[in-house]
PDB file of N, CA and C in Angstrom:
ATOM      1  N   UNK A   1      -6.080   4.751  -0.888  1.00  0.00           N
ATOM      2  CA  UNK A   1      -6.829   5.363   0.189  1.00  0.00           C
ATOM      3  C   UNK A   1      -8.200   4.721   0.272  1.00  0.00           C
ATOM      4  N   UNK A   2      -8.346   4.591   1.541  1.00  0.00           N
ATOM      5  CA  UNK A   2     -10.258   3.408   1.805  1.00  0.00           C
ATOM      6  C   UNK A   2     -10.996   4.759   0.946  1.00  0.00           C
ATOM      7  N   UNK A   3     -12.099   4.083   0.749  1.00  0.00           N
ATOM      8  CA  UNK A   3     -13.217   4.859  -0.079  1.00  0.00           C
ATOM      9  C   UNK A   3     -13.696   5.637   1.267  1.00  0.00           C
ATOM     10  N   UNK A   4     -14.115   5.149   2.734  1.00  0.00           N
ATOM     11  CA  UNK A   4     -14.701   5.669   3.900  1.00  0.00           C
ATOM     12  C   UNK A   4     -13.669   7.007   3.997  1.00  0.00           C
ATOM     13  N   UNK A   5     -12.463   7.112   3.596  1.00  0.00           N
ATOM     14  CA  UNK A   5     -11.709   8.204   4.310  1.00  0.00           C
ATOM     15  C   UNK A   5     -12.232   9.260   3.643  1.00  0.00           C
ATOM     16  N   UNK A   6     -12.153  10.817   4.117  1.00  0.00           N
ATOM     17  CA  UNK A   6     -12.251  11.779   3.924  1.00  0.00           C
ATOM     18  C   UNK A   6     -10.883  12.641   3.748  1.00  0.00           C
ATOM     19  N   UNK A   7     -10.993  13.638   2.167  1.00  0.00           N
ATOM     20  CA  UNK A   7     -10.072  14.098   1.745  1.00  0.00           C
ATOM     21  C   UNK A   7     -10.198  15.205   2.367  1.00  0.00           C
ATOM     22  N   UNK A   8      -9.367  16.448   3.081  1.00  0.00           N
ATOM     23  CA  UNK A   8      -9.109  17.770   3.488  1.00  0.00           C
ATOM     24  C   UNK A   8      -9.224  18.390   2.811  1.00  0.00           C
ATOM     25  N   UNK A   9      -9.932  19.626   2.590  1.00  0.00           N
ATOM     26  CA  UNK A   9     -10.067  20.322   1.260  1.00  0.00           C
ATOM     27  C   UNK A   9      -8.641  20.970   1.578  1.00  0.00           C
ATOM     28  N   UNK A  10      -7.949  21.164   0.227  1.00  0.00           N
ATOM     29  CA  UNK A  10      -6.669  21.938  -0.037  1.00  0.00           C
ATOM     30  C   UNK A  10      -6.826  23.638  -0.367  1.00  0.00           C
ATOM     31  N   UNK A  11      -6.457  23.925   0.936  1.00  0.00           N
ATOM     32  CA  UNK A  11      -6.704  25.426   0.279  1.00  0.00           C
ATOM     33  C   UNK A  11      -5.178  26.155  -0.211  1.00  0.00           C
ATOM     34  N   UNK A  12      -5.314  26.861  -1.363  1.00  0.00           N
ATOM     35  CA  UNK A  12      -4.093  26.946  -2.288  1.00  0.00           C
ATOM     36  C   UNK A  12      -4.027  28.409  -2.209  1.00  0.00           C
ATOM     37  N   UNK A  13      -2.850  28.420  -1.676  1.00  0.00           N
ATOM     38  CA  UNK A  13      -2.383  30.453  -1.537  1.00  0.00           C
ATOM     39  C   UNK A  13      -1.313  30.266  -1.984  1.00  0.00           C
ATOM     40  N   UNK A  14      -0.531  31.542  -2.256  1.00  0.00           N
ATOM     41  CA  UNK A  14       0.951  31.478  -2.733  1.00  0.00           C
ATOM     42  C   UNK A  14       1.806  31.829  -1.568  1.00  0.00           C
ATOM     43  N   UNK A  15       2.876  31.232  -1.237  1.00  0.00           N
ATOM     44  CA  UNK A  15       3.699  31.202  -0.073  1.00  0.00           C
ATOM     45  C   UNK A  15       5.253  31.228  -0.623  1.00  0.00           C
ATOM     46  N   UNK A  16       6.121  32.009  -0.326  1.00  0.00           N
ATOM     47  CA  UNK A  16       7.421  32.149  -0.611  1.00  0.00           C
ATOM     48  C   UNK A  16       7.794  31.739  -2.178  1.00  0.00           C
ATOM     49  N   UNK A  17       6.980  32.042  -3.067  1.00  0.00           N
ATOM     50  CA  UNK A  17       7.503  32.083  -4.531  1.00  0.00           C
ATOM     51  C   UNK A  17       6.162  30.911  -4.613  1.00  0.00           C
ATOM     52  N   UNK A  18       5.759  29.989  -3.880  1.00  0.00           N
ATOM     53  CA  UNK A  18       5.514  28.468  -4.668  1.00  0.00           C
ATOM     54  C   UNK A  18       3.982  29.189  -4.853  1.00  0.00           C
ATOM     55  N   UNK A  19       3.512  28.090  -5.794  1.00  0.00           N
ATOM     56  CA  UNK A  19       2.013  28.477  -6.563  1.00  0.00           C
ATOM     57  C   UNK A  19       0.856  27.739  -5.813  1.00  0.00           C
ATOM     58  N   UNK A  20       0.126  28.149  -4.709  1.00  0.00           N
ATOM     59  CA  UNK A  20      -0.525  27.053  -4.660  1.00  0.00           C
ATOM     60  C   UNK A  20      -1.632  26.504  -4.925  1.00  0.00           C
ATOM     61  N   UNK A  21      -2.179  26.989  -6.239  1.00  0.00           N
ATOM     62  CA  UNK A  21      -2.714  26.460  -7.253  1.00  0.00           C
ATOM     63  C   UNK A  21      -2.603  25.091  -7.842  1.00  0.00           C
ATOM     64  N   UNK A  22      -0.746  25.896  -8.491  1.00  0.00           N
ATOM     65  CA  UNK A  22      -0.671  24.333  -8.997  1.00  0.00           C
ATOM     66  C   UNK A  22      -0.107  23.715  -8.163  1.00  0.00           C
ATOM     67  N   UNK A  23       0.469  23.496  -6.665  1.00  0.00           N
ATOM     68  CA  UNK A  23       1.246  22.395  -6.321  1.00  0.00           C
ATOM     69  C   UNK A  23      -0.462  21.952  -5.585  1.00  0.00           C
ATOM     70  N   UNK A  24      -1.253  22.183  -5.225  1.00  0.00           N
ATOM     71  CA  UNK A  24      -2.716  21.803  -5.151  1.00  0.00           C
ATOM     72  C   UNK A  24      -3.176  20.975  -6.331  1.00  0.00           C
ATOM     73  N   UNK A  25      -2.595  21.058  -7.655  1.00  0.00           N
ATOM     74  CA  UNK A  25      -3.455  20.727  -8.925  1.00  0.00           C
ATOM     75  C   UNK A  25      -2.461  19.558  -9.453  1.00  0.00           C
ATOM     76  N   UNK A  26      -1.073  19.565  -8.576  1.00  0.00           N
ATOM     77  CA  UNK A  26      -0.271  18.385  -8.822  1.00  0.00           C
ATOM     78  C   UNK A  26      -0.730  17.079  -8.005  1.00  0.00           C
ATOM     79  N   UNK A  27      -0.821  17.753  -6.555  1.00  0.00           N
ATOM     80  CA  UNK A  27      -1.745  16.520  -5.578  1.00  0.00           C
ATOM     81  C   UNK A  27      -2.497  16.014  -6.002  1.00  0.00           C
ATOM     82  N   UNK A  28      -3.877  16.466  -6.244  1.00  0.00           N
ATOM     83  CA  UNK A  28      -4.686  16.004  -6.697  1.00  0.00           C
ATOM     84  C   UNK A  28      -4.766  15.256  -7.876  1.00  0.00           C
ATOM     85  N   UNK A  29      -4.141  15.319  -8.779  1.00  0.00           N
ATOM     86  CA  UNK A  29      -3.286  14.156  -9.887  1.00  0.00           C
ATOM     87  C   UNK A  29      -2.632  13.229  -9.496  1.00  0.00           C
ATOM     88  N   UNK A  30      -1.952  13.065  -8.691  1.00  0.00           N
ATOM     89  CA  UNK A  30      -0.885  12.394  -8.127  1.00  0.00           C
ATOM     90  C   UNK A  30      -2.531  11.509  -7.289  1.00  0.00           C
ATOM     91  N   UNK A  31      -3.261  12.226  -6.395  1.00  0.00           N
ATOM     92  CA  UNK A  31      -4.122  11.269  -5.513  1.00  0.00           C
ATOM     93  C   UNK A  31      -5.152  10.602  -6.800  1.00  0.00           C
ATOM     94  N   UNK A  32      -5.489  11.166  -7.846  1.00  0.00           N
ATOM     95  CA  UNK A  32      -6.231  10.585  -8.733  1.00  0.00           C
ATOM     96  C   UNK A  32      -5.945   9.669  -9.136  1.00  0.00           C
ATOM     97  N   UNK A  33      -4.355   9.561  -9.906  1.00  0.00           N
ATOM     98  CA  UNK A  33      -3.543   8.095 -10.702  1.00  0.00           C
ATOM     99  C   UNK A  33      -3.621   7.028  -9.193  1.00  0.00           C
ATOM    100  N   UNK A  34      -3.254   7.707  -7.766  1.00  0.00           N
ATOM    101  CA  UNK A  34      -2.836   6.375  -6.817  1.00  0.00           C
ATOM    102  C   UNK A  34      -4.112   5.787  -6.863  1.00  0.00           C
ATOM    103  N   UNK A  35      -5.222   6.405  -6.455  1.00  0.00           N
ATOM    104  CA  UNK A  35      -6.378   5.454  -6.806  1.00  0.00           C
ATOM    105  C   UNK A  35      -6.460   4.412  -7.771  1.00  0.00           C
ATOM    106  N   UNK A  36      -6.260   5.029  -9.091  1.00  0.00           N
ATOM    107  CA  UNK A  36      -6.553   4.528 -10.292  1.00  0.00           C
ATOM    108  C   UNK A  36      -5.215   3.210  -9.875  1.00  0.00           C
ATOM    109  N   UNK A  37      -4.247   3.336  -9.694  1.00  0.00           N
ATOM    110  CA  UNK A  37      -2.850   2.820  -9.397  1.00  0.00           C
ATOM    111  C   UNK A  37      -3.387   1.231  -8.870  1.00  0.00           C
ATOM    112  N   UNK A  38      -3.935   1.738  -7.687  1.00  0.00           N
ATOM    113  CA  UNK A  38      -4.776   0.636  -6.913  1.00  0.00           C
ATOM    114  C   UNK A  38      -5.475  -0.253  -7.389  1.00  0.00           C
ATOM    115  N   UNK A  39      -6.450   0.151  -8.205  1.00  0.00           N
ATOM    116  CA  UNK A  39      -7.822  -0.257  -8.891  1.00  0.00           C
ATOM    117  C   UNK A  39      -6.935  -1.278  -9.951  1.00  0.00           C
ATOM    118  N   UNK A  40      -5.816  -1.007 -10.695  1.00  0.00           N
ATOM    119  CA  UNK A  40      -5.070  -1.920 -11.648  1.00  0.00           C
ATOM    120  C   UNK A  40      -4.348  -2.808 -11.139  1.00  0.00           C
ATOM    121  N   UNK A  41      -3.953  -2.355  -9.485  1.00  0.00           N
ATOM    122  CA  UNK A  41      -3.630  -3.402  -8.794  1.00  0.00           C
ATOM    123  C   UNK A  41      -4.139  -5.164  -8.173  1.00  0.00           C
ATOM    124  N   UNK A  42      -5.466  -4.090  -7.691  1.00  0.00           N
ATOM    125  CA  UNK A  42      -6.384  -5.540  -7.706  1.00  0.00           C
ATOM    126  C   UNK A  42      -6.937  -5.998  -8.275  1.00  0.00           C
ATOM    127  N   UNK A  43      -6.962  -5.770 -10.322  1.00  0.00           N
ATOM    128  CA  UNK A  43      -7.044  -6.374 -11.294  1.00  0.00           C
ATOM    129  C   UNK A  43      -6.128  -7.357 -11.352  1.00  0.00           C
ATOM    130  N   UNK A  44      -5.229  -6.583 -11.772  1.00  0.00           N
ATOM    131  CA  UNK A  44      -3.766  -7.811 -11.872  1.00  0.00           C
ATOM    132  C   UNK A  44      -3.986  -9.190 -10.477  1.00  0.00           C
ATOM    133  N   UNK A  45      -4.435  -8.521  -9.520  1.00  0.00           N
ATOM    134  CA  UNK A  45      -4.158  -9.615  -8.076  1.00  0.00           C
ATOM    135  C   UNK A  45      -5.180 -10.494  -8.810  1.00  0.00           C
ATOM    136  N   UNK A  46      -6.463 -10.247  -9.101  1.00  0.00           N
ATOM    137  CA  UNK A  46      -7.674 -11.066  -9.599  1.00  0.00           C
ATOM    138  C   UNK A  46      -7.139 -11.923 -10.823  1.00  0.00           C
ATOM    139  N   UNK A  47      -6.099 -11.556 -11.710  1.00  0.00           N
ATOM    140  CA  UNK A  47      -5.827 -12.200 -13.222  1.00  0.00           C
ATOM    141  C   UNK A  47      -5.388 -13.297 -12.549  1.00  0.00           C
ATOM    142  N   UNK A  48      -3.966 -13.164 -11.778  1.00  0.00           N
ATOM    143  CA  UNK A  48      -3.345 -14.124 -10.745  1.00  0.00           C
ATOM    144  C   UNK A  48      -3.840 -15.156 -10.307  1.00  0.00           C
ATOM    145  N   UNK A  49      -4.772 -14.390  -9.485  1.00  0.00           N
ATOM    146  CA  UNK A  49      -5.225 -15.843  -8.997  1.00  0.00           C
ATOM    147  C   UNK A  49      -6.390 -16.412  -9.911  1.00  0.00           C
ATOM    148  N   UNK A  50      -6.590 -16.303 -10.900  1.00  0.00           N
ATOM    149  CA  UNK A  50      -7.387 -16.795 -12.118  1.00  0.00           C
ATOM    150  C   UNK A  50      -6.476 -17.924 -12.239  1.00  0.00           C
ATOM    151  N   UNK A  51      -5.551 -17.485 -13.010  1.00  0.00           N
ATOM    152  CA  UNK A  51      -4.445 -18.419 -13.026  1.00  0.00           C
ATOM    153  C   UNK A  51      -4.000 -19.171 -12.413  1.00  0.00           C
ATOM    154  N   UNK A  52      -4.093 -19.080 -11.037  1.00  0.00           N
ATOM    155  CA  UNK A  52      -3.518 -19.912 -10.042  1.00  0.00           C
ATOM    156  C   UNK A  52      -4.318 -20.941 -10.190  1.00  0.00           C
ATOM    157  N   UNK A  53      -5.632 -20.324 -10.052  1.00  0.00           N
ATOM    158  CA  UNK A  53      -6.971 -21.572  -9.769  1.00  0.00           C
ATOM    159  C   UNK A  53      -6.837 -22.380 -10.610  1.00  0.00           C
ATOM    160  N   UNK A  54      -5.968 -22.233 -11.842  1.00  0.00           N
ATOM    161  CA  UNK A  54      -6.111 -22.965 -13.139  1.00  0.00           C
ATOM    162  C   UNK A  54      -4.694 -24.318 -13.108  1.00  0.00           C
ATOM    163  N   UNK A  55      -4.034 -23.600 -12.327  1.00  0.00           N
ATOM    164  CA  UNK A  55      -2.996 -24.915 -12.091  1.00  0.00           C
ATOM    165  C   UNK A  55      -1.381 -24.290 -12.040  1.00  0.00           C
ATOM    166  N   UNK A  56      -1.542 -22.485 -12.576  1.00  0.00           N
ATOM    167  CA  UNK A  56      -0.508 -21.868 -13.062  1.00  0.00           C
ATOM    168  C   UNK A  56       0.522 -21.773 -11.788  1.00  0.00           C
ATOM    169  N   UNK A  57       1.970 -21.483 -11.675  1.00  0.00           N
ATOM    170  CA  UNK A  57       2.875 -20.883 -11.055  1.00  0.00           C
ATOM    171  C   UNK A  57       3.007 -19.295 -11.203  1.00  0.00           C
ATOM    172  N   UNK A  58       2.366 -19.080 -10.006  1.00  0.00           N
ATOM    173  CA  UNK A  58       2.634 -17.664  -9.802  1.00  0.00           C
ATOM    174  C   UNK A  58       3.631 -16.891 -10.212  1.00  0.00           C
ATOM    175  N   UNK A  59       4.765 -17.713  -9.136  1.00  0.00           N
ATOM    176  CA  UNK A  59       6.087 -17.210  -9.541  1.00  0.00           C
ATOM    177  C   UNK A  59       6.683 -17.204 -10.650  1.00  0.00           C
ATOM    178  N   UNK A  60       6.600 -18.379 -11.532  1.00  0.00           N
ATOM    179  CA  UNK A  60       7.453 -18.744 -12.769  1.00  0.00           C
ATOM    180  C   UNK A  60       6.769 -17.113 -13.964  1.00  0.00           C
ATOM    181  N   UNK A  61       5.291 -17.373 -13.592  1.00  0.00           N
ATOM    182  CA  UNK A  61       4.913 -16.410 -14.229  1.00  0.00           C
ATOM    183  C   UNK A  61       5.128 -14.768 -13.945  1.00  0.00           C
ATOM    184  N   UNK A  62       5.279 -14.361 -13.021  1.00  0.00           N
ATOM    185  CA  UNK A  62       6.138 -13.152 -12.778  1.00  0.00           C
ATOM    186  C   UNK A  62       7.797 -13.143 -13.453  1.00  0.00           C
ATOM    187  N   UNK A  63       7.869 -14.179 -13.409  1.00  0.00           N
ATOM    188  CA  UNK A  63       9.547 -14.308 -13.522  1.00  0.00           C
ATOM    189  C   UNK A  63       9.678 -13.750 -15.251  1.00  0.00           C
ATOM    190  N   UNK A  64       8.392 -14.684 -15.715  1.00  0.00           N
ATOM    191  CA  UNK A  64       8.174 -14.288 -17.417  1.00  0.00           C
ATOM    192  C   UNK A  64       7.824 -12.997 -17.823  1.00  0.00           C
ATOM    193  N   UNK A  65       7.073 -12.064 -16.741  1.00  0.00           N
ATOM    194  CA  UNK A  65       6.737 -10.644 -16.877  1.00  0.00           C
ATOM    195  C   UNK A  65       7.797  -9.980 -17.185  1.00  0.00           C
ATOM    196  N   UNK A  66       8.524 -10.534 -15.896  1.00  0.00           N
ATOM    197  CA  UNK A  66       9.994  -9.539 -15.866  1.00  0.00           C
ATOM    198  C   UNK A  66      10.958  -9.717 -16.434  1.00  0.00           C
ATOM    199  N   UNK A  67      10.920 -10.842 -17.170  1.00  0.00           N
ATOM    200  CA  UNK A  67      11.949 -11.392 -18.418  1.00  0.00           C
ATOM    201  C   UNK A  67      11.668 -10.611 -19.734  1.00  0.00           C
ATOM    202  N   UNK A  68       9.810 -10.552 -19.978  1.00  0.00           N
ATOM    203  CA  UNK A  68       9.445  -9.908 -21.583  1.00  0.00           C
ATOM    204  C   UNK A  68      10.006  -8.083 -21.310  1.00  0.00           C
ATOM    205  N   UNK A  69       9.789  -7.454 -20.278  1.00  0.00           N
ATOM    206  CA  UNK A  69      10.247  -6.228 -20.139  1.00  0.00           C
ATOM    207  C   UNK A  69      11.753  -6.285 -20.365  1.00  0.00           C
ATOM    208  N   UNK A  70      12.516  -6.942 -20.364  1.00  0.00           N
ATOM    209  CA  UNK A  70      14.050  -7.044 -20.783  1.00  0.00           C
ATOM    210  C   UNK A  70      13.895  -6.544 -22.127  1.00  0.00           C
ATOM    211  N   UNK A  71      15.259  -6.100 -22.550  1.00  0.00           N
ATOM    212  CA  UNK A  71      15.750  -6.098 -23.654  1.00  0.00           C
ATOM    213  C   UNK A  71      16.407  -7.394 -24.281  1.00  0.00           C
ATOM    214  N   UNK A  72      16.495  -7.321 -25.163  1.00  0.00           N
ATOM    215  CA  UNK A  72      16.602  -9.204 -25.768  1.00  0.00           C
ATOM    216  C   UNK A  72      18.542  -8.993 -24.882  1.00  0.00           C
ATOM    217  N   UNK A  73      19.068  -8.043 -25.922  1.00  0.00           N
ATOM    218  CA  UNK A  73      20.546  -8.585 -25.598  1.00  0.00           C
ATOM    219  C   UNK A  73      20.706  -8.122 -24.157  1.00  0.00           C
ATOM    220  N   UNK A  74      20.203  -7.466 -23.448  1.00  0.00           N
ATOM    221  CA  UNK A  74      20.178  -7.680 -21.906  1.00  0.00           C
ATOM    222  C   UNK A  74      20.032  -8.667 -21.198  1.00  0.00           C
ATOM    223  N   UNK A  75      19.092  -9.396 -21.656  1.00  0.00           N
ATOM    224  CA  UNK A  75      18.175 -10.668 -21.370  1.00  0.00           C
ATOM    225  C   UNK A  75      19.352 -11.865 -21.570  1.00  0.00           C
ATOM    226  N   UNK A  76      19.780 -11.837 -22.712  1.00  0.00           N
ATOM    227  CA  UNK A  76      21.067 -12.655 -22.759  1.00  0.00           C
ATOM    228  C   UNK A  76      22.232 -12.774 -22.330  1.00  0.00           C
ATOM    229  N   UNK A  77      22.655 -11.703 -21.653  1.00  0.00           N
ATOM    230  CA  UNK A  77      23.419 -11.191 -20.823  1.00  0.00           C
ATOM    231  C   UNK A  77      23.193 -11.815 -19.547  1.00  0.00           C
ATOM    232  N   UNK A  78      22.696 -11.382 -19.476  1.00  0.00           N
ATOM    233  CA  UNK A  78      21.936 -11.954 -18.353  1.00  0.00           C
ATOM    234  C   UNK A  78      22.057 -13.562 -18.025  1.00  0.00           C
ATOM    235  N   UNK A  79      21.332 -14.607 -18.675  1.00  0.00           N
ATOM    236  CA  UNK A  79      21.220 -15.533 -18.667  1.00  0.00           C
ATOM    237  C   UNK A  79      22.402 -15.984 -18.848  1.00  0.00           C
ATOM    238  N   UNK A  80      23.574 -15.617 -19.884  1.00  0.00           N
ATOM    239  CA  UNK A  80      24.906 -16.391 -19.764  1.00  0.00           C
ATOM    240  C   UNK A  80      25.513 -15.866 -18.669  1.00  0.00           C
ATOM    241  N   UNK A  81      25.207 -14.670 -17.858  1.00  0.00           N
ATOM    242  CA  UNK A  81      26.147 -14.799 -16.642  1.00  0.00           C
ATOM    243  C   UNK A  81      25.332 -16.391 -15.609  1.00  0.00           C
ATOM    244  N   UNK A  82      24.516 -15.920 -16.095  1.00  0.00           N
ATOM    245  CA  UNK A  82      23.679 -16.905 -15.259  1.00  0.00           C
ATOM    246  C   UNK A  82      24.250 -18.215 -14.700  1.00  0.00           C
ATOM    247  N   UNK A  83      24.111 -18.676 -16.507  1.00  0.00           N
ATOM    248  CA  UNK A  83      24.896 -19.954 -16.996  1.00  0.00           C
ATOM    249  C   UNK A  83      26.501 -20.236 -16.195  1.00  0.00           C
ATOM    250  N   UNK A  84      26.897 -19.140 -16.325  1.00  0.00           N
ATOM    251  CA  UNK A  84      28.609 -19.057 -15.916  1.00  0.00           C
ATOM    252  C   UNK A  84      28.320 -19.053 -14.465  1.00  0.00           C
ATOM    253  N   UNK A  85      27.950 -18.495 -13.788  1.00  0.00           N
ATOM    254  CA  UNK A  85      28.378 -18.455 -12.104  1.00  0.00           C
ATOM    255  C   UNK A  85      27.450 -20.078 -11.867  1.00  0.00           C
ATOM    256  N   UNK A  86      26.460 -20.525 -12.527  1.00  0.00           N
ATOM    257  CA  UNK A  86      26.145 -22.128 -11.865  1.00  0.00           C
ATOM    258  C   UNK A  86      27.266 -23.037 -12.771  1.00  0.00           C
ATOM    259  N   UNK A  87      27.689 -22.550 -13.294  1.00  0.00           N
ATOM    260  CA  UNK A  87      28.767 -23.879 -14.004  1.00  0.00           C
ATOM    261  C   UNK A  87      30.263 -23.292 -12.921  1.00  0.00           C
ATOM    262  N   UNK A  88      29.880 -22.568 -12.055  1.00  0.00           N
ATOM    263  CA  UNK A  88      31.799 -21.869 -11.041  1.00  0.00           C
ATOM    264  C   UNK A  88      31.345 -22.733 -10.236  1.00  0.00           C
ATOM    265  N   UNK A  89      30.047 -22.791  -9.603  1.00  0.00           N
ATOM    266  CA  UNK A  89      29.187 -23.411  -8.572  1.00  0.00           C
ATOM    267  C   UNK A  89      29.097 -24.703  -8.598  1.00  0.00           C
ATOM    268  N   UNK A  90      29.076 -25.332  -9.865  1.00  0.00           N
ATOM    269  CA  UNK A  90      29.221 -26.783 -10.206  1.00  0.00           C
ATOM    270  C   UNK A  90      27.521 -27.370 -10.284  1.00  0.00           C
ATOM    271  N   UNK A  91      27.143 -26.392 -10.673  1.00  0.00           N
ATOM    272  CA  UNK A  91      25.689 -26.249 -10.862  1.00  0.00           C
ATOM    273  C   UNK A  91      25.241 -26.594 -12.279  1.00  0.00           C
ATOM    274  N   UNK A  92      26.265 -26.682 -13.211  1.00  0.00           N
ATOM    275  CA  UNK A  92      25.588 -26.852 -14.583  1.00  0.00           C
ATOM    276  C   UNK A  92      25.053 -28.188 -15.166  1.00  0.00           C
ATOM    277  N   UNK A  93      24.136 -28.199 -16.272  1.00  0.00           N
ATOM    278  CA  UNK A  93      23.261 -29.196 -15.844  1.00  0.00           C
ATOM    279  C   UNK A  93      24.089 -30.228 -16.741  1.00  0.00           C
TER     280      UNK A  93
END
């Protein structure tokens, strides 16, 4: 959310069983982390292009993010299907 916008104050009554206290006290958590959410966002965008400036591949390097979050024998799994559908393809090296 822009910093210029203005939040609605939440006014919290109870309506057909629900609390609205806390579903007021969940929003406002939920709008606190998206901020915060953001703010780690355009860290990470800034690391990036650190890197970029430096000579790095963006992509290859995402590719490595999402490779270390694997599980190893997932990860291997993985890669020998890999292996197998470019060697059906006539792709192998």
């Amino acid at each position: 959310m822009p910093a210029t916008a203005k939040k609605e104050p939440i006014q919290a009554t109870e309506v057909g069983g629900v609390s609205g206290a806390k579903l007021k006290n969940f929003i406002e958590r939920i709008e606190r982390l998206s901020e915060e959410k953001a703010g780690i966002a355009g860290d990470i965008k800034e690391v990036f292009d650190e890197a970029k400036g430096m000579g790095f591949d963006i992509k290859i390097m995402r590719t490595i993010l999402k490779i270390r979050k694997q599980d190893t024998d997932a990860r291997r799994e993985q890669e020998e299907l890999l292996e197998l559908y470019k060697a059906a393809l006539g792709m192998a090296e």
